[in-house]
Amino acid sequence: MSKVRVGIVGGTGYTGIELLRLLAQHPNVELAAITSRQEAGMPVTRLFPSLRGAVDLVFSTPEEAMLTSCDVVFFATPNGVAMKQVPSLLEAGVRVIDLAADFRLKDAEEWERWYGMPHACPELLSEAIYGLPEVNRSKIVGAKLVANPGCYPTAVQLGFLPLLEAGWIDRTHLIADSKSGVSGAGRKAETHILFAEASDNFKAYGVQGHRHLPEIRQGLGQIAGEVGLTFVPHLVPMIRGIHATLYATLVDNHDLSALQELYENRYANEMFVDVLPLGSHPETRSVRSSNVCRIAVHRPQGSNTVVILSVIDNLVKGAAGQAVQNLNLMCGFHEQQGLEALPVMP
Amino acid sequence: MSKVRVGIVGGTGYTGIELLRLLAQHPNVELAAITSRQEAGMPVTRLFPSLRGAVDLVFSTPEEAMLTSCDVVFFATPNGVAMKQVPSLLEAGVRVIDLAADFRLKDAEEWERWYGMPHACPELLSEAIYGLPEVNRSKIVGAKLVANPGCYPTAVQLGFLPLLEAGWIDRTHLIADSKSGVSGAGRKAETHILFAEASDNFKAYGVQGHRHLPEIRQGLGQIAGEVGLTFVPHLVPMIRGIHATLYATLVDNHDLSALQELYENRYANEMFVDVLPLGSHPETRSVRSSNVCRIAVHRPQGSNTVVILSVIDNLVKGAAGQAVQNLNLMCGFHEQQGLEALPVMP
Amino acid sequence: MSKVRVGIVGGTGYTGIELLRLLAQHPNVELAAITSRQEAGMPVTRLFPSLRGAVDLVFSTPEEAMLTSCDVVFFATPNGVAMKQVPSLLEAGVRVIDLAADFRLKDAEEWERWYGMPHACPELLSEAIYGLPEVNRSKIVGAKLVANPGCYPTAVQLGFLPLLEAGWIDRTHLIADSKSGVSGAGRKAETHILFAEASDNFKAYGVQGHRHLPEIRQGLGQIAGEVGLTFVPHLVPMIRGIHATLYATLVDNHDLSALQELYENRYANEMFVDVLPLGSHPETRSVRSSNVCRIAVHRPQGSNTVVILSVIDNLVKGAAGQAVQNLNLMCGFHEQQGLEALPVMP
Amino acid sequence: MSKVRVGIVGGTGYTGIELLRLLAQHPNVELAAITSRQEAGMPVTRLFPSLRGAVDLVFSTPEEAMLTSCDVVFFATPNGVAMKQVPSLLEAGVRVIDLAADFRLKDAEEWERWYGMPHACPELLSEAIYGLPEVNRSKIVGAKLVANPGCYPTAVQLGFLPLLEAGWIDRTHLIADSKSGVSGAGRKAETHILFAEASDNFKAYGVQGHRHLPEIRQGLGQIAGEVGLTFVPHLVPMIRGIHATLYATLVDNHDLSALQELYENRYANEMFVDVLPLGSHPETRSVRSSNVCRIAVHRPQGSNTVVILSVIDNLVKGAAGQAVQNLNLMCGFHEQQGLEALPVMP
């Protein structure tokens, strides 16, 4: 099969280097360009020696990069960058996968409220496909513009999905107690994510309101009508990984084996969602560096509260891996192409 | 003020060494003996060089230790040890603080169900005082036998207490999503708490049922009647610290400032409970190595779900520090004696 | 190309699971059996969920495993196990790669002194090939029995090799200050490698004498005559990685660029040794989960002391990856087969 | 005893908060002011909640702080700040302890070469006392201006001191392989010390030349004449702690017990230097949060290379604790005043 020409905008963050790691080993991809205004002219491997021998690109300015000659362009940029460049790329026939949040919300006003800036192309919001293959696979295949989901939203939606689709829980009172490794905060020079601040420590943050809340609410709401959701993110002293602990109240008296069956059936054909046997506790390291989401279902002490445990690698299924999965769908490659490597454990 | 003679049974675990650290610096305490069958004859500082120059005890067998000559004996032993030795110590007039779980539950049958062994002295369960000073201070003062609370139960109870006492929440549907550092699992040679297993990893455990569940349920139930509680513990790759994220549904429409006032008033005279300003997110490191519990109150997005964040150091307020606080109450010392040292941060 | 049938003896440690990760993705390997007396009957994925979907083996007893029907058997056992089983396997025509230390030393007496037991088959010591491909490639190709090098010895030998071969340093006074992640100590239930002991901590160990000392001394000695070596290992609070900081005294006045050229030339055709540009400081994470050794050469302040920095992943180039590299050489596969995956960073 | 009025310039870094932790508990100190231009007006406890209840200072501008009314002023500022303010403070009769590097080197030219700026008051360099009490105790007592030593220099000098004083080693060929926790890099928003960069990783840095090299060389040189020193610092994924592994060649054949005796005698009266028993390996956590330096002496395999292991907490004996020790000497307090707290372990 011939290769697609791929460009990456903003390749100096963690989703950027993770895209490079995955795409450099993808048999159907030709890495054509990677841009970074700040690092223009520097070989990628000077910044990321782990890619020595595999990536010989040099960071270029957006102007030099000739992105319109690419088949697909990934944006691994801060929020608010992609929306300014996407319209002209689409016009030039380039397909786009945005790993930032610019096209994740359908409601422009809500987007502007949470992201604190005017949206540069609100007219594209309805056209963008939310890139969660387990929900939108067929739409992604033909998409011109894919909004790659956030890391928390991926773990939380995959966890709640079967219960909401089945209508077995009270959707007005969902709780998503979520924990993320520090790479989720990005590769930015900020004090609170220094090693000496984040190590040997644990804290919640953004309890009053986090930008992933409206994204999750929108995703869950499209399944079963408006939901009531309390979302509390926490920072874990580990590099990669998200663990979502989800709580919901059962409205019917489905027993644990019915719950287990519901999850196994829902994800039976999903290659990247693995429902663990009854009684399991998924560990984030069991998916480290892989595109898998592992899920376990519990109903502690026989009460009517169901507890779902859902883990992903925030940089893979929560970002770059899911983006490659979307690329595979868009280009007609095998959905696992470039994503077969097993988790690294320990 | 004269000193009390203190003995420690089982001093080779983390609560044991933490007791040593605190008691060695306590002006009213004479460390008389520390027992460990396995390490008998070995100087304490051979095992714990951090105590060099401050502790010159040698581990002794229980027989040599002459514990009946002590005024107070701490048990820092595995569950099931203290209950065999406490009756004879009490008979000899020695007061006892048990840091294990032997005397925490009032119901012997429930204790036996959760701890998987017959109780050696069920008749003492009603006599034992649950050593949470913020609830039982006056009873602790005169106690002969104090059951020092578990680490999770301390963080969770202090977090829910004001709301339950006020009757502002639906007590049938409480959620305690709790996270602990690895020292909470003890200093035992077990595979799952090896560095290479627990580092760079996050997981829930014991979701079906954890021994701290009945203890928390009993404590909260004594305040406001039987509660419905879902308790999910998680293992965090850090040494010390517990972070409890508590969820409850408000039954009346108390706004956030009323909630904040409720907490500030409840703990106004508690020297070891610190209610943070509105909008705060307590970090576990802000209490590292100290006996303080820090709490913040949230009501995200104005919904009727209240979120309480409560942090302690599991080895201090969650174990050895609270035991010293109980000692101070029992012996008429200043309640902060030996517990004044500031948290170590970073 | 047809597949080789491979068996693994002792698959429950870290080198065992790493072998499984690599071999499960190796196109020329059929995983035939994995043994563990203790876990016999348990599916591998119950112990290691990260392998779900890729490995469907069940741990078997050595008897059931029918290892003599394998083409190649890996031993990932504690020291002293392989030497008892290897003779009969060799007799049956099975080729063996031992990841433990049983066949690393040529001198049986020295082996017995350092490993504290009699050797079960000293006659095989001279026959065994020390599996460091950068030194012994041609011998490995035809080997029946390969002694896979230790982790420290791999990093240290690759670091000193070019200087010793060139005769540019005083070989009587070498210093190897070496640091290892905690997985190097194995997956054993021992107190000193618990998370709460090894985290946020750093220490040297075995300064008086470590078993890797005679192995390194033997390897370096074969190049240039007997060496004088001081080897000090340290434990680093990280999971994977070895960093060797090597010191030697230059006997001639070769300048830094000559040193750099020496290293680049020596390793020009080595696919798994990467000499970094002048002025570099290799990080262990730059080789995490990969079979690469990265090396940098320094001559600080123009003195006659040369400093070599050498990093590997102890579980890959320091154990399972090097074993697969040896398998490839022995079976005539491409030397990189199954080892192409890029390092996982961050 | 009456209290001394103390001011701190630049209190938002790790040495600043550590000074606050120690001084807030010091019975002879009145904390009068703490300055930070950037945080002026903000309560200290907003930035550092661990100090709540113990420190009620507000960060002030240098102008408001009225530092000339203090008895002693600590500088916990970046290099190059103190030298601009110290002359006027000294003139006003204020005594100064500089925790930065401004007054550590005697040679102004060398200082300017390493620190890359002109020195603002080179005439004070000869007057400043290098604040290593184990070497300069009597001079510190009367000092007006104390240059508090760097963290690496403290660990390395205390380690080499006895051997150099005794003249037992070849001083032209010393090696100091040194490892530091990440807090040693300060509380600065820089990418390379982010959690996701520094965690699960190990590397050397500054091999060509680190600013602590001339400081160590000067200190060791004053003991026994000019030394030849190779100094290689490394970054360890832990918060606090320095471990120096020191190598030297014995010139006479002193055996290990003679070496041990030399160290024990040299430090017999030093309350903050603890020579461990023969065969020990000091851990950094054994001194965590305390002002102690622990040292062990080795002579591996009976060779003529002596290996010294020396550990300190870089923020205490390597910075704030040593500064308080110097304060105690300058003010005639007990040298341990405010420094008695035991190490926090685990």
mmCIF file of C-alpha atoms in Angstrom, chain D residues 157-300:
data_model
loop_
_atom_site.group_PDB
_atom_site.id
_atom_site.type_symbol
_atom_site.label_atom_id
_atom_site.label_comp_id
_atom_site.label_asym_id
_atom_site.label_seq_id
_atom_site.Cartn_x
_atom_site.Cartn_y
_atom_site.Cartn_z
ATOM 1 C CA GLN D 157 34.755 18.368 51.398
ATOM 2 C CA LEU D 158 33.505 16.616 54.525
ATOM 3 C CA GLY D 159 34.216 13.334 52.750
ATOM 4 C CA PHE D 160 37.787 14.086 51.662
ATOM 5 C CA LEU D 161 38.828 16.225 54.633
ATOM 6 C CA PRO D 162 40.343 13.634 56.995
ATOM 7 C CA LEU D 163 42.342 11.920 54.260
ATOM 8 C CA LEU D 164 43.752 15.188 52.957
ATOM 9 C CA GLU D 165 44.590 16.501 56.407
ATOM 10 C CA ALA D 166 46.401 13.245 57.142
ATOM 11 C CA GLY D 167 48.176 13.299 53.807
ATOM 12 C CA TRP D 168 47.337 9.668 53.161
ATOM 13 C CA ILE D 169 46.161 10.045 49.555
ATOM 14 C CA ASP D 170 47.508 11.244 46.240
ATOM 15 C CA ARG D 171 45.883 14.661 46.143
ATOM 16 C CA THR D 172 46.570 15.153 42.448
ATOM 17 C CA HIS D 173 44.059 12.560 41.375
ATOM 18 C CA LEU D 174 40.769 12.840 43.265
ATOM 19 C CA ILE D 175 37.411 11.807 41.826
ATOM 20 C CA ALA D 176 34.066 13.019 43.183
ATOM 21 C CA ASP D 177 31.196 11.205 41.502
ATOM 22 C CA SER D 178 28.253 13.112 42.969
ATOM 23 C CA LYS D 179 24.501 12.662 42.780
ATOM 24 C CA SER D 180 21.830 15.167 43.734
ATOM 25 C CA GLY D 181 18.077 15.195 44.174
ATOM 26 C CA VAL D 182 16.167 17.544 41.894
ATOM 27 C CA SER D 183 15.471 20.218 44.511
ATOM 28 C CA GLY D 184 19.153 21.081 44.138
ATOM 29 C CA ALA D 185 18.270 22.704 40.832
ATOM 30 C CA GLY D 186 15.986 25.141 42.598
ATOM 31 C CA ARG D 187 12.342 26.112 42.270
ATOM 32 C CA LYS D 188 12.608 27.482 38.772
ATOM 33 C CA ALA D 189 10.229 26.967 35.863
ATOM 34 C CA GLU D 190 12.625 25.073 33.607
ATOM 35 C CA THR D 191 11.793 22.201 31.314
ATOM 36 C CA HIS D 192 14.584 19.795 32.219
ATOM 37 C CA ILE D 193 13.513 19.537 35.850
ATOM 38 C CA LEU D 194 9.847 18.858 35.123
ATOM 39 C CA PHE D 195 8.486 15.727 36.735
ATOM 40 C CA ALA D 196 7.907 14.079 33.362
ATOM 41 C CA GLU D 197 11.540 14.790 32.375
ATOM 42 C CA ALA D 198 13.405 14.003 35.593
ATOM 43 C CA SER D 199 11.328 11.109 36.921
ATOM 44 C CA ASP D 200 12.271 7.510 36.087
ATOM 45 C CA ASN D 201 15.503 8.866 34.630
ATOM 46 C CA PHE D 202 19.147 9.334 35.534
ATOM 47 C CA LYS D 203 21.849 11.406 33.879
ATOM 48 C CA ALA D 204 25.115 13.190 34.427
ATOM 49 C CA TYR D 205 25.350 16.899 33.636
ATOM 50 C CA GLY D 206 27.961 19.597 33.505
ATOM 51 C CA VAL D 207 30.759 17.070 33.087
ATOM 52 C CA GLN D 208 32.950 19.590 31.291
ATOM 53 C CA GLY D 209 32.769 21.962 34.228
ATOM 54 C CA HIS D 210 30.342 22.776 37.033
ATOM 55 C CA ARG D 211 30.464 25.875 39.236
ATOM 56 C CA HIS D 212 30.975 23.801 42.330
ATOM 57 C CA LEU D 213 34.279 22.511 40.972
ATOM 58 C CA PRO D 214 36.343 25.636 41.776
ATOM 59 C CA GLU D 215 34.631 25.901 45.160
ATOM 60 C CA ILE D 216 35.567 22.343 46.095
ATOM 61 C CA ARG D 217 39.057 22.747 44.651
ATOM 62 C CA GLN D 218 39.597 25.890 46.721
ATOM 63 C CA GLY D 219 38.350 24.258 49.900
ATOM 64 C CA LEU D 220 40.409 21.115 49.511
ATOM 65 C CA GLY D 221 43.421 23.096 48.354
ATOM 66 C CA GLN D 222 43.471 25.146 51.529
ATOM 67 C CA ILE D 223 43.958 21.972 53.516
ATOM 68 C CA ALA D 224 46.829 20.326 51.754
ATOM 69 C CA GLY D 225 47.929 22.268 48.737
ATOM 70 C CA GLU D 226 46.551 22.314 45.222
ATOM 71 C CA VAL D 227 44.491 19.279 44.278
ATOM 72 C CA GLY D 228 43.641 17.584 40.993
ATOM 73 C CA LEU D 229 39.916 16.890 41.026
ATOM 74 C CA THR D 230 37.460 15.367 38.585
ATOM 75 C CA PHE D 231 33.924 16.288 39.635
ATOM 76 C CA VAL D 232 30.922 14.738 37.870
ATOM 77 C CA PRO D 233 27.439 15.702 39.092
ATOM 78 C CA HIS D 234 24.347 13.607 38.324
ATOM 79 C CA LEU D 235 20.611 14.202 38.677
ATOM 80 C CA VAL D 236 18.670 11.638 40.737
ATOM 81 C CA PRO D 237 14.871 11.282 40.560
ATOM 82 C CA MET D 238 14.365 12.136 44.222
ATOM 83 C CA ILE D 239 13.468 15.417 45.886
ATOM 84 C CA ARG D 240 16.197 15.862 48.486
ATOM 85 C CA GLY D 241 19.593 14.385 49.089
ATOM 86 C CA ILE D 242 23.175 14.347 47.898
ATOM 87 C CA HIS D 243 25.308 11.247 47.707
ATOM 88 C CA ALA D 244 28.988 11.786 46.977
ATOM 89 C CA THR D 245 31.028 8.736 46.024
ATOM 90 C CA LEU D 246 34.667 9.739 46.431
ATOM 91 C CA TYR D 247 37.699 7.913 45.061
ATOM 92 C CA ALA D 248 41.326 8.456 45.967
ATOM 93 C CA THR D 249 44.563 6.496 45.771
ATOM 94 C CA LEU D 250 46.294 5.691 49.045
ATOM 95 C CA VAL D 251 49.964 6.667 49.113
ATOM 96 C CA ASP D 252 50.761 4.636 52.202
ATOM 97 C CA ASN D 253 49.441 1.226 53.078
ATOM 98 C CA HIS D 254 46.946 2.200 55.757
ATOM 99 C CA ASP D 255 44.472 -0.573 56.324
ATOM 100 C CA LEU D 256 40.743 -0.186 56.573
ATOM 101 C CA SER D 257 40.612 -0.015 60.347
ATOM 102 C CA ALA D 258 43.195 2.763 60.327
ATOM 103 C CA LEU D 259 41.059 4.627 57.813
ATOM 104 C CA GLN D 260 37.965 4.123 59.946
ATOM 105 C CA GLU D 261 39.794 5.374 63.025
ATOM 106 C CA LEU D 262 41.039 8.425 61.157
ATOM 107 C CA TYR D 263 37.484 9.411 60.283
ATOM 108 C CA GLU D 264 36.051 8.663 63.700
ATOM 109 C CA ASN D 265 38.725 10.710 65.414
ATOM 110 C CA ARG D 266 38.452 13.643 63.038
ATOM 111 C CA TYR D 267 34.705 13.927 63.582
ATOM 112 C CA ALA D 268 34.483 12.753 67.203
ATOM 113 C CA ASN D 269 33.390 16.195 68.375
ATOM 114 C CA GLU D 270 31.341 17.156 65.364
ATOM 115 C CA MET D 271 27.663 16.916 66.216
ATOM 116 C CA PHE D 272 26.562 17.018 62.595
ATOM 117 C CA VAL D 273 28.990 14.530 61.079
ATOM 118 C CA ASP D 274 28.307 10.870 61.773
ATOM 119 C CA VAL D 275 30.874 8.264 60.753
ATOM 120 C CA LEU D 276 29.050 4.965 60.247
ATOM 121 C CA PRO D 277 30.413 1.578 61.370
ATOM 122 C CA LEU D 278 32.689 -0.350 59.000
ATOM 123 C CA GLY D 279 30.878 -1.882 56.067
ATOM 124 C CA SER D 280 28.023 0.631 56.012
ATOM 125 C CA HIS D 281 26.355 2.252 53.016
ATOM 126 C CA PRO D 282 24.715 5.525 54.043
ATOM 127 C CA GLU D 283 21.366 6.269 52.410
ATOM 128 C CA THR D 284 20.282 9.804 51.578
ATOM 129 C CA ARG D 285 16.967 9.233 53.360
ATOM 130 C CA SER D 286 18.841 8.571 56.610
ATOM 131 C CA VAL D 287 19.538 12.321 56.742
ATOM 132 C CA ARG D 288 16.350 13.567 55.055
ATOM 133 C CA SER D 289 15.257 16.924 56.496
ATOM 134 C CA SER D 290 18.120 16.928 59.033
ATOM 135 C CA ASN D 291 21.459 18.719 59.272
ATOM 136 C CA VAL D 292 23.535 15.545 59.536
ATOM 137 C CA CYS D 293 26.230 14.329 57.164
ATOM 138 C CA ARG D 294 26.754 10.548 57.329
ATOM 139 C CA ILE D 295 29.981 9.066 56.051
ATOM 140 C CA ALA D 296 31.290 5.551 55.432
ATOM 141 C CA VAL D 297 34.812 4.481 54.513
ATOM 142 C CA HIS D 298 35.637 1.565 52.194
ATOM 143 C CA ARG D 299 38.698 0.001 50.637
ATOM 144 C CA PRO D 300 37.180 -2.449 48.158
#
